[in-house]
CSV table of C-alpha atoms in Angstrom, one decimal:
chain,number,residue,atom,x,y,z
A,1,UNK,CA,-6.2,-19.3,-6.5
A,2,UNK,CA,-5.3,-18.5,-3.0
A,3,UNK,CA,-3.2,-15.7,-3.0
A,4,UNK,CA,0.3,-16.0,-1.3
A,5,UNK,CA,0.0,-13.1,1.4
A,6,UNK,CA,-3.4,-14.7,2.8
A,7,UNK,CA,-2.0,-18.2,2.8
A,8,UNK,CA,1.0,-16.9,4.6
A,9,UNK,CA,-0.7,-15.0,6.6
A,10,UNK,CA,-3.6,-18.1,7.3
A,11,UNK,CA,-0.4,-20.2,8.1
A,12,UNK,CA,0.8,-17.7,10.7
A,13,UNK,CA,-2.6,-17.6,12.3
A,14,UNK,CA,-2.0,-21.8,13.3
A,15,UNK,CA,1.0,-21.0,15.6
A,16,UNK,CA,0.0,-23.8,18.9
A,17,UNK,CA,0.0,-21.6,21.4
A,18,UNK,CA,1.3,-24.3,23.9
A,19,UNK,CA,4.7,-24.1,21.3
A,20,UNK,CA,4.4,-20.0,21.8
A,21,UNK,CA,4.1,-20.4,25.8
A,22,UNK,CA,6.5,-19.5,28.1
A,23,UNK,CA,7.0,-20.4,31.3
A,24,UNK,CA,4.2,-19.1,34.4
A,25,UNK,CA,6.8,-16.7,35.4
A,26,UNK,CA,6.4,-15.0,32.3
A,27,UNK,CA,3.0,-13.1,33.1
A,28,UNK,CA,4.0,-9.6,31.2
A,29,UNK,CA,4.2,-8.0,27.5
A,30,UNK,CA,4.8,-4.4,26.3
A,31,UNK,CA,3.8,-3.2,23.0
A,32,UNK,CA,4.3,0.0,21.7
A,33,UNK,CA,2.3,1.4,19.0
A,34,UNK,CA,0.9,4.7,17.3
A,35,UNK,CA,-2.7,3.8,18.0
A,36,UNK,CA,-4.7,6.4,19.6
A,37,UNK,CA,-8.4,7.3,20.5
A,38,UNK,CA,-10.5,4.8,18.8
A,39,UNK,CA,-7.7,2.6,17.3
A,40,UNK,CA,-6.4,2.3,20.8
A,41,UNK,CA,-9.7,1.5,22.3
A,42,UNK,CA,-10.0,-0.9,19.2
A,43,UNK,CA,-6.9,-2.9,20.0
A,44,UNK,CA,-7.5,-2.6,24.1
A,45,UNK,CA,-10.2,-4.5,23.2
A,46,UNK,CA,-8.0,-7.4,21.4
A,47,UNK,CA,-5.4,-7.1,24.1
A,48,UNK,CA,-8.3,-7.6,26.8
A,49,UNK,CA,-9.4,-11.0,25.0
A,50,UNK,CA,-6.2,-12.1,25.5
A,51,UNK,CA,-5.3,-11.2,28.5
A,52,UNK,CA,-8.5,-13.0,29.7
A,53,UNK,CA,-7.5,-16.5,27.6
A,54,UNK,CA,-3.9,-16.6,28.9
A,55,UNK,CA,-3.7,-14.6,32.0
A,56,UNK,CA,-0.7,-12.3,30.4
A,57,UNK,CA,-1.1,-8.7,31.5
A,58,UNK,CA,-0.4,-6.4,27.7
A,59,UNK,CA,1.4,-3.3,28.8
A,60,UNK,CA,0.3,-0.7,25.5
A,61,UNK,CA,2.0,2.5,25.3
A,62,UNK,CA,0.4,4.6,22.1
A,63,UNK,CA,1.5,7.4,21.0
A,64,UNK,CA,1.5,9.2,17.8
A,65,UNK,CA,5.3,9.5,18.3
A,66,UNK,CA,6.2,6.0,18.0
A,67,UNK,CA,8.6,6.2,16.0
A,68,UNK,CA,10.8,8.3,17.5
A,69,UNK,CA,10.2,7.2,21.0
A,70,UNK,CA,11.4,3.5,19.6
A,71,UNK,CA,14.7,4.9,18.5
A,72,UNK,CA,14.6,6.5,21.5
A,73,UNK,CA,14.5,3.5,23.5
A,74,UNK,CA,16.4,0.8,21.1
A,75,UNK,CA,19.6,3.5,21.8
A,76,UNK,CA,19.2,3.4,25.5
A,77,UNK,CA,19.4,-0.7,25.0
A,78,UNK,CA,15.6,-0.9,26.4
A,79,UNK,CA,13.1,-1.5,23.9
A,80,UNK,CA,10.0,-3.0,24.2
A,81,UNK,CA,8.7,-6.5,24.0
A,82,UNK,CA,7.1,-6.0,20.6
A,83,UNK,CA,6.0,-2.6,18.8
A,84,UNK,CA,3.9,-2.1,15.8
A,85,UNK,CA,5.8,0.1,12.9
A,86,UNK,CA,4.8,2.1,10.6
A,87,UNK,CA,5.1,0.2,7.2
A,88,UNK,CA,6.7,-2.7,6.0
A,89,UNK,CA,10.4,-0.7,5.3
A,90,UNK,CA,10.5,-0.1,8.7
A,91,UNK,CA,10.4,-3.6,9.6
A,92,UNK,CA,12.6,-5.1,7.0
A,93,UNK,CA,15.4,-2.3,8.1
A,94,UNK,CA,15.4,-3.3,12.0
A,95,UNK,CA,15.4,-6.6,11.1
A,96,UNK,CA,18.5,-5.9,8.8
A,97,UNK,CA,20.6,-3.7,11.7
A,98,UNK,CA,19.6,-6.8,14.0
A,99,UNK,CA,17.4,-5.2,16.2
A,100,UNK,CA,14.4,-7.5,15.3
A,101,UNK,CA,14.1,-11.2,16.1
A,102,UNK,CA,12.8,-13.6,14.6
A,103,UNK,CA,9.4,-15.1,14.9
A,104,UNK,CA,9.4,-18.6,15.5
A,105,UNK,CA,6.5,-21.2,14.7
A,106,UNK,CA,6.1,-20.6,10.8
A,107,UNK,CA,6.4,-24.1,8.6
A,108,UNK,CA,9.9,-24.7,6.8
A,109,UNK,CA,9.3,-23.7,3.0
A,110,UNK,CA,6.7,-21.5,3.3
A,111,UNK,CA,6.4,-18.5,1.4
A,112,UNK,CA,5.6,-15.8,3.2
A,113,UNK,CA,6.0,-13.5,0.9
A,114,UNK,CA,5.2,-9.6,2.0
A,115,UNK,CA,5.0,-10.7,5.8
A,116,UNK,CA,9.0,-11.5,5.8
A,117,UNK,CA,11.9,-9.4,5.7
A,118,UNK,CA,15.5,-10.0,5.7
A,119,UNK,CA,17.8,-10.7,7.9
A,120,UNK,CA,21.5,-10.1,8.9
A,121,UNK,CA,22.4,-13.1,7.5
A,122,UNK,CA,21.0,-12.6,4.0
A,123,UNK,CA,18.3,-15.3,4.7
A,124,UNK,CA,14.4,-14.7,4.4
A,125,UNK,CA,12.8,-15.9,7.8
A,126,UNK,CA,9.6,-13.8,9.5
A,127,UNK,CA,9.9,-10.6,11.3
A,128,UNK,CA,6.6,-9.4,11.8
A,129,UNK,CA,2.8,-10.2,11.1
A,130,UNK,CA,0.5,-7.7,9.7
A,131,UNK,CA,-2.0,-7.0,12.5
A,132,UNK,CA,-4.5,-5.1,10.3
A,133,UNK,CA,-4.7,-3.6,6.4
A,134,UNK,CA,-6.0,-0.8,4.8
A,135,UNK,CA,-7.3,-1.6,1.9
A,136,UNK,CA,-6.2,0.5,-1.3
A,137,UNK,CA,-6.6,0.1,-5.1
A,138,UNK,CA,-10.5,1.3,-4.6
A,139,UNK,CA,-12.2,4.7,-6.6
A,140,UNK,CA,-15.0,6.1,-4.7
A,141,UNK,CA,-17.9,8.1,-6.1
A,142,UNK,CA,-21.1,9.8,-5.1
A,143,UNK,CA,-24.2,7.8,-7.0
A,144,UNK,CA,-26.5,10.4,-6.2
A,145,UNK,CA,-24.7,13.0,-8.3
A,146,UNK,CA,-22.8,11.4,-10.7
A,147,UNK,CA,-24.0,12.3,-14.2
A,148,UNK,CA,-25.6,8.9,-15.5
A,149,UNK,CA,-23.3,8.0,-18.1
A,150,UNK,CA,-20.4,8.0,-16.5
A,151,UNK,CA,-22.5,5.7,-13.2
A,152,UNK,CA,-23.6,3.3,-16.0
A,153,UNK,CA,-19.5,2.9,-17.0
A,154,UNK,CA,-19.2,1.9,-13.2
A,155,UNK,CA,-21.7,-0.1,-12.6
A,156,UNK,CA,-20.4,-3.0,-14.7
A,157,UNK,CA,-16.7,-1.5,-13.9
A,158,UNK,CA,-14.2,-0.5,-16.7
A,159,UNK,CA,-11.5,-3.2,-17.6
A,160,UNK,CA,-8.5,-1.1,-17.6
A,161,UNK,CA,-6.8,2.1,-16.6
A,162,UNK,CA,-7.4,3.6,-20.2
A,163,UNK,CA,-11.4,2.1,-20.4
A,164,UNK,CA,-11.6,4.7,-17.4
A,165,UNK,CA,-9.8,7.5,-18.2
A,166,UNK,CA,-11.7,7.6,-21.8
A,167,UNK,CA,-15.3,7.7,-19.4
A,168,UNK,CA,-14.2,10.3,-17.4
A,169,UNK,CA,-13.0,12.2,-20.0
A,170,UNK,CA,-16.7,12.0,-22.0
A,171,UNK,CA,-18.2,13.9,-18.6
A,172,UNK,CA,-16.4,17.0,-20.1
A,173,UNK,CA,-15.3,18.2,-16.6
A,174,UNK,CA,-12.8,18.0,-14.7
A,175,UNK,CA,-13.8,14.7,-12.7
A,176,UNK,CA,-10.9,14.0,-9.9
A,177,UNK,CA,-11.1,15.2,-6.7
A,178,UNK,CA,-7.5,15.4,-5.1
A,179,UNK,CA,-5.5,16.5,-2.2
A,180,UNK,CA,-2.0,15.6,-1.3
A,181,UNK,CA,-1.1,18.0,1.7
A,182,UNK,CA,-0.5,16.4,4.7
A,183,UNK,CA,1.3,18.0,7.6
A,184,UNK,CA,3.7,14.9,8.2
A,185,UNK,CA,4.3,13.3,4.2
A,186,UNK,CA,3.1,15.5,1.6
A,187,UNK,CA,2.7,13.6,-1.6
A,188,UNK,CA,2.0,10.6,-0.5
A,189,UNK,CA,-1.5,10.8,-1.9
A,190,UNK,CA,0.3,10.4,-5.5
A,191,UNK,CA,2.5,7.9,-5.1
A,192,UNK,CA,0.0,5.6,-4.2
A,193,UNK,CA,-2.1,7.0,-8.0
A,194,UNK,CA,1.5,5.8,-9.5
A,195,UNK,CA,1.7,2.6,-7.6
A,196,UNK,CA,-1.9,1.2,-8.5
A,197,UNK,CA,-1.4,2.3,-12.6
A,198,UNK,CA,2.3,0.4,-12.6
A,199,UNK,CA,0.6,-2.5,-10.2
A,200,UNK,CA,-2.8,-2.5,-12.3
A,201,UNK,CA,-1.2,-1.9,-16.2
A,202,UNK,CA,2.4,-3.8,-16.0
A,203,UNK,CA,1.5,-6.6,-13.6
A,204,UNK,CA,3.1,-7.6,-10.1
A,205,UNK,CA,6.7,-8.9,-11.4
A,206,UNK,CA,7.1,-5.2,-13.0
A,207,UNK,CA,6.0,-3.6,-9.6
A,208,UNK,CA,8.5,-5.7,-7.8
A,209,UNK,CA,10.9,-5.6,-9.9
A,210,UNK,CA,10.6,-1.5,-9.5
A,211,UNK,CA,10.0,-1.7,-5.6
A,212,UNK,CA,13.2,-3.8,-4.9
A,213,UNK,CA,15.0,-1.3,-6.8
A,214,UNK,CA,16.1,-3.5,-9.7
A,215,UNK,CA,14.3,-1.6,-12.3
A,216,UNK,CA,15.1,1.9,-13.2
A,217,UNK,CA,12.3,4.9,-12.7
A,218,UNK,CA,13.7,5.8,-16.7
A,219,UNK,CA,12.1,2.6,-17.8
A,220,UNK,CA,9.0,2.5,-19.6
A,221,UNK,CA,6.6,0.8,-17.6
A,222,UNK,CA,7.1,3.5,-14.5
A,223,UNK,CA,7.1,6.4,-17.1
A,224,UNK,CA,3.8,5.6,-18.7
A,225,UNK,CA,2.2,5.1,-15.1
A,226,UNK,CA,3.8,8.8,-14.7
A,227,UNK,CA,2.2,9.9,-17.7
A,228,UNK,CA,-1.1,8.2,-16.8
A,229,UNK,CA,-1.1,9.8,-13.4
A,230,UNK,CA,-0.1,13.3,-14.8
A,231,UNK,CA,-3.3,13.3,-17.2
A,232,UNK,CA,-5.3,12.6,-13.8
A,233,UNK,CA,-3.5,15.7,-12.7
A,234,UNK,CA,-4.9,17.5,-15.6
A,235,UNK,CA,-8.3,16.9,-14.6
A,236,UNK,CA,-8.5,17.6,-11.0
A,237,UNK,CA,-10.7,20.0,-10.0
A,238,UNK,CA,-8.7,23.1,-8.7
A,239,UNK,CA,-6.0,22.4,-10.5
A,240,UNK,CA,-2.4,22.2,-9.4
A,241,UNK,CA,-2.5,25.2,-6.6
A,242,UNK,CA,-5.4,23.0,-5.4
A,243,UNK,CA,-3.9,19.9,-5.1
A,244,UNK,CA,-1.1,21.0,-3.3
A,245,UNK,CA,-2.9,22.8,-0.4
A,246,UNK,CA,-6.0,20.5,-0.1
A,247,UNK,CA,-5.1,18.0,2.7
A,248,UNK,CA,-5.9,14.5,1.8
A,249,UNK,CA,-8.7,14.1,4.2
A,250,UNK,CA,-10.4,16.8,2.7
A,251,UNK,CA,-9.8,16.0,-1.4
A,252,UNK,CA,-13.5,14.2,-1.7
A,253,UNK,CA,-15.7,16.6,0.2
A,254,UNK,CA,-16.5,18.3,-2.8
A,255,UNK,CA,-18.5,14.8,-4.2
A,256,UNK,CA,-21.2,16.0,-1.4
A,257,UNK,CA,-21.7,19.6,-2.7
A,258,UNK,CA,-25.1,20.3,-4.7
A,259,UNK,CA,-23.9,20.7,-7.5
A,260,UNK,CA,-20.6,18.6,-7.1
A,261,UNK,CA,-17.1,19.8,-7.2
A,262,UNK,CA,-15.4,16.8,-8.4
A,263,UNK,CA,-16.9,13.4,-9.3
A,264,UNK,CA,-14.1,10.6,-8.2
A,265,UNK,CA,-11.6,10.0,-5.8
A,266,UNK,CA,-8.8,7.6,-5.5
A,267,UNK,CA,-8.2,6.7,-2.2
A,268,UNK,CA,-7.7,3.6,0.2
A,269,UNK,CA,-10.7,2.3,2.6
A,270,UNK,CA,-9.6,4.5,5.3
A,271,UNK,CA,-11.3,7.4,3.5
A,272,UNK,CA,-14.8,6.9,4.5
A,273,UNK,CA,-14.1,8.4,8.3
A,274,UNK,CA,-13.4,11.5,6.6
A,275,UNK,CA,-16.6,11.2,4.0
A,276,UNK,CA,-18.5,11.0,7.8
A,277,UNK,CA,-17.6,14.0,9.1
A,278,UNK,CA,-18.9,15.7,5.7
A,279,UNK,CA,-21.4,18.6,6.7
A,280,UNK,CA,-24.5,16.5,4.5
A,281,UNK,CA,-23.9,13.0,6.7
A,282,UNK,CA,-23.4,11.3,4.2
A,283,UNK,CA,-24.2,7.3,4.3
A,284,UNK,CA,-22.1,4.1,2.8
A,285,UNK,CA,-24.1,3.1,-0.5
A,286,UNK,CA,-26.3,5.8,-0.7
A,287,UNK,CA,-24.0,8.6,-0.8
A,288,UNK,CA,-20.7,7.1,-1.6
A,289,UNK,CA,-19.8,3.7,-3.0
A,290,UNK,CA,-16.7,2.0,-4.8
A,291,UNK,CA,-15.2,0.4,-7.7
A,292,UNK,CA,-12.0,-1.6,-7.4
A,293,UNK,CA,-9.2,-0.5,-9.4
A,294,UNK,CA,-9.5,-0.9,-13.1
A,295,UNK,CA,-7.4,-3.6,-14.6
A,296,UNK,CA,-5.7,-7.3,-13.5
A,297,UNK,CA,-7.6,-8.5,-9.9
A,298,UNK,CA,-5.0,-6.9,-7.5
A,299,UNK,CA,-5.2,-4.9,-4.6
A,300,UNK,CA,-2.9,-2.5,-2.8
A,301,UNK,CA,-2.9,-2.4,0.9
A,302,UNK,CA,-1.1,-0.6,3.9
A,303,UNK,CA,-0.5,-2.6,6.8
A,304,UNK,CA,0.3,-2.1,10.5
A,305,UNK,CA,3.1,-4.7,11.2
A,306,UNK,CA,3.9,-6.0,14.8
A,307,UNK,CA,7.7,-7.1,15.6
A,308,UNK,CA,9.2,-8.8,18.4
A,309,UNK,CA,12.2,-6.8,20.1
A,310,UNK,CA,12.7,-9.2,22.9
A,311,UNK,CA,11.8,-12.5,22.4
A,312,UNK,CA,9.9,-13.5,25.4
A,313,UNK,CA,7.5,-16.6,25.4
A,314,UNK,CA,5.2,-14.1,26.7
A,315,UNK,CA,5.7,-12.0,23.2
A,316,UNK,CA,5.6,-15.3,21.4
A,317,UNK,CA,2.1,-15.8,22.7
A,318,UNK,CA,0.8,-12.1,21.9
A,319,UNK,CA,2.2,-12.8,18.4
A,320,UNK,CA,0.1,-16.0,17.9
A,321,UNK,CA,-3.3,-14.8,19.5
A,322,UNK,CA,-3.3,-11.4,17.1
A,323,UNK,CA,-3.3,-13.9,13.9
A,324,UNK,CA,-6.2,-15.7,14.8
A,325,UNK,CA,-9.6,-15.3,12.7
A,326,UNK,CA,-11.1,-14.6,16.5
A,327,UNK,CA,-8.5,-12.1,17.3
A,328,UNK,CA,-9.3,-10.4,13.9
A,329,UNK,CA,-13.0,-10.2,14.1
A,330,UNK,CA,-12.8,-7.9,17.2
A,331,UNK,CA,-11.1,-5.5,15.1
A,332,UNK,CA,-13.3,-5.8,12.0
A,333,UNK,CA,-16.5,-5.7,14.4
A,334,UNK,CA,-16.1,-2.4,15.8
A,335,UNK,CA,-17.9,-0.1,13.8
A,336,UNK,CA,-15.8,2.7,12.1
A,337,UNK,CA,-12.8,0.8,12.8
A,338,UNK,CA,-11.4,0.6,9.1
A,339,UNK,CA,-9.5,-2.5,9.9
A,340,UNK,CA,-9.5,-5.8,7.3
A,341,UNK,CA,-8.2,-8.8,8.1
A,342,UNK,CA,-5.7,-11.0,5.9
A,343,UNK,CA,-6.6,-14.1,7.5
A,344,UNK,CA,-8.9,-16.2,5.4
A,345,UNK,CA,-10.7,-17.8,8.0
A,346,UNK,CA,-12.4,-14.3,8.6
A,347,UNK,CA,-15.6,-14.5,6.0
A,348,UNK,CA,-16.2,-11.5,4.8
A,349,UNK,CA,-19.6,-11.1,5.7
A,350,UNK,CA,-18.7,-11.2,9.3
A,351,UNK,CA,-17.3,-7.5,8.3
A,352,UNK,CA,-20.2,-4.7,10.0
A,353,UNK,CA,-21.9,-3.2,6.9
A,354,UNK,CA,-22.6,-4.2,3.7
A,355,UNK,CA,-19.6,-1.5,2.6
A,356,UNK,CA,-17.2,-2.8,4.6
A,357,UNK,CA,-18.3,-6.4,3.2
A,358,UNK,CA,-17.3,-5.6,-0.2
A,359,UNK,CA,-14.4,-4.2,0.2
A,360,UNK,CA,-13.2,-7.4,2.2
A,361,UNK,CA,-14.2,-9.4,-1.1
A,362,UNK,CA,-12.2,-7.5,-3.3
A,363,UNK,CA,-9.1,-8.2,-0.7
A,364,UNK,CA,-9.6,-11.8,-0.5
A,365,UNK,CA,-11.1,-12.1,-4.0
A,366,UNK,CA,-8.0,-10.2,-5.7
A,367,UNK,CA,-5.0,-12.4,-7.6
A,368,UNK,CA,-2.3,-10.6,-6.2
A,369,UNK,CA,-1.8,-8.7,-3.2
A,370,UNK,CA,1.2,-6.0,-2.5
A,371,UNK,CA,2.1,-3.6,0.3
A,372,UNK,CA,2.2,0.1,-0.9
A,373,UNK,CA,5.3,0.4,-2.7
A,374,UNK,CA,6.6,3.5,-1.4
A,375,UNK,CA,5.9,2.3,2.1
A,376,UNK,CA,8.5,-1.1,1.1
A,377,UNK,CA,11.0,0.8,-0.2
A,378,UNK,CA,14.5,2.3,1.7
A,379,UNK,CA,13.5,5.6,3.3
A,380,UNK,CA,15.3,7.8,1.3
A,381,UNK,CA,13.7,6.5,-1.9
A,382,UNK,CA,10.4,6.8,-0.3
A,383,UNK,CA,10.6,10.6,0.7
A,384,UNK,CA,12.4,11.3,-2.4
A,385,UNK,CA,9.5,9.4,-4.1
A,386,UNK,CA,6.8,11.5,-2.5
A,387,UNK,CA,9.3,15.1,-3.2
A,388,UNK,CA,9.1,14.1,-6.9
A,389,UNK,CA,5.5,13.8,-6.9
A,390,UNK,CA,5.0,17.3,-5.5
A,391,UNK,CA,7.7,18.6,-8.6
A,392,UNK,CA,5.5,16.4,-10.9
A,393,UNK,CA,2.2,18.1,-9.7
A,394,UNK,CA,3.9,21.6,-10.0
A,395,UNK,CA,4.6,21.2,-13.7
A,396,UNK,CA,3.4,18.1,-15.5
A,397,UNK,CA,4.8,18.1,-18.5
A,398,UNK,CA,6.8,15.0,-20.3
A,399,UNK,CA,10.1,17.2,-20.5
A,400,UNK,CA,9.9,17.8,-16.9
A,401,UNK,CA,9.6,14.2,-15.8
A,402,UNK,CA,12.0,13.2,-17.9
A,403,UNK,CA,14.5,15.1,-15.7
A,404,UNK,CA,12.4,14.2,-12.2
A,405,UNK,CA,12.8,10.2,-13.0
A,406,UNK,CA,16.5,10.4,-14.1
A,407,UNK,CA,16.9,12.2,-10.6
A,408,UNK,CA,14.9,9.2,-8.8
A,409,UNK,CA,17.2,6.9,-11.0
A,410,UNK,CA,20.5,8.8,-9.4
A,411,UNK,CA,18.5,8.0,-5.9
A,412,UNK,CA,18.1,4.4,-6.5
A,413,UNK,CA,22.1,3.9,-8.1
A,414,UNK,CA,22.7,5.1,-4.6
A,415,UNK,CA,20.8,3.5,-2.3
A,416,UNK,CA,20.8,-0.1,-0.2
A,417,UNK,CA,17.5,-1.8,-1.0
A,418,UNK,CA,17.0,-5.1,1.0
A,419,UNK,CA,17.8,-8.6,-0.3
């Protein structure tokens, strides 16, 4: 079964460019976008295939501030051409205020599912194509030093949530290695935990049900992924002072340690730059390795999503080249990149290492596909989301979340989710 965000996302990749092209006056696109350092160089080297193919000069501006510098510049009535935001919210609330257009080229009746959001006029037409994912839903542990019952449980992977909990809990220790300090988003390390149980236990309709705002955080499907998540809490190593001040970059350096500190981490592909820089090298496969998710075949991604802000033909063009299965492999092929494609046309052992391989077959192998959920919803659920997580951490017991998810219910009463 081909799963609706890669067919969507396939479909977007067969815009004609001779529909997208503009006329030869038209020689000139801006993007703005947080990539920097290798990212940057990374895309420069996308931008510079296309700029060879079409003969349109890319104008990139990255900076880690893009966020605010695109306020910035949508007040003062000059935005750029196209800009890549930060999460799928972001997108579906310019397209709501208007400042978005709309991209033209996709079939009549398709679904495109997570790569739309809505517009002023209450319809559902495409804003914005996801130029790369980070793949999430994935548990990462150290094969070298894992004790050997627990690696036998992983090598033929648990079914569920509750097949891995009662493993871990047989090692006698306390097995998770977590961190959710981040100088920008504390907490966001544990909504995502939540988000993969609810997405994993109670299936996709629950999830969007929950992310669209229609079901209450007091229901029992979010509560018992709460619960589930809390009794992860309870076995993290360095307990709840150590969670809270361990950045999330730093949470599975302790898997390298002779003996090790903790014994598995949940934490999406992007986390194997940070295994890199561990003091021991260590190397994909030998040192660290992954299982998917336990539970139904879905995955969990992040995704940096471009949207047009002036529709130019020259924009249109820029739009249609970065779907393409060749515009995709040059991300993918730079080493250390941590890019995946969507695009189904990209096989996945064109990916760089054998890693990298298999975590692009549990994308396009999974069922159902989702963006993060905190990262779809309105902003002020979102923060208030990763606030509660950080109360939850403090004090996990069932009376106090009963109190934390009535207060995320009072958030969600008051809030405008998208149509």
């Amino acid at each position: 079964m081909i799963v609706r965000l890669l067919t969507a996302l396939l479909l977007l990749c067969g815009f004609v460019l001779a529909g997208c092209g503009g006329s030869g006056s038209d020689t000139n696109v801006s993007v703005l976008g947080s990539w920097t350092g290798e990212e940057e160089a990374s895309f420069r080297a996308v931008l510079a295939d296309f700029e060879k193919r079409t003969g349109i000069h890319v104008d990139y501006t990255g900076t880690r501030d893009a966020r605010a510098v695109l306020a910035s510049e949508l007040h003062d009535g000059h935005p750029p051409d196209t800009a890549v935001l930060a999460n799928i919210g972001d997108l579906r609330r310019y397209a709501a205020g208007g400042d978005l257009r709309p991209i033209s080229g996709v079939p009549q009746g398709t679904d495109n599912g997570l790569t739309t959001a809505a517009g002023p006029d209450g319809g559902r037409r495409p804003y914005g194509i996801v130029v790369k994912a980070t793949v999430k839903s994935l548990i990462w542990y150290n094969p070298r030093t894992i004790p050997s019952g627990l690696r036998d449980r992983l090598t033929a992977p648990p079914r569920s949530w509750d097949d891995l909990a009662k493993a871990t809990a047989a090692t006698g220790a306390r097995p998770w290695c977590l961190g959710f300090a981040d100088t920008s988003n504390s907490g966001w390390p544990g909504t995502d935990w939540i988000e993969d149980i609810l997405l994993h236990e109670s299936g996709p309709e629950v999830y969007d049900a929950w992310v669209s705002g229609r079901l209450p955080w007091t229901s029992e499907p979010v509560r018992n992924a709460w619960r589930a998540f809390g009794s992860v809490v309870g076995g993290a190593r360095g307990g709840t002072k150590g969670i809270l001040l361990t950045g999330y970059g730093q949470a599975g350096a302790p898997m390298f340690t002779d003996p090790p500190g903790c014994l598995l981490e949940h934490a999406g592909s992007f986390v194997t730059g940070f295994y890199g820089q561990a003091a021991s090298r260590p190397q994909a496969g030998r040192d660290y390795d992954f299982i998917p998710f336990p539970g139904r075949r879905a995955v969990e991604i992040g995704g940096d999503v471009l949207g047009v802000f002036r529709d130019t033909p020259a924009a249109r063009r820029l739009i249609s080249y970065l779907t393409t299965a060749h515009a995709q492999e040059i991300w993918i092929k730079r080493a250390g990149s941590g890019a995946f494609s969507l695009n189904r046309a990209v096989p996945p052992d064109h990916y760089p290492d054998r890693l990298s391989q298999r975590i692009a077959q549990t994308l396009t192998s999974a069922q159902t596909v989702r963006f993060d959920a905190s990262d779809s919803m309105p902003t002020v659920m979102a923060a208030a989301f990763d606030h509660a997580v950080l109360e939850f951490v403090a004090d996990p017991k069932d009376g106090r979340l009963d109190s934390i998810l009535t207060a995320l219910d009072q958030v969600r009463r008051t809030t405008r989710f998208p149509s």
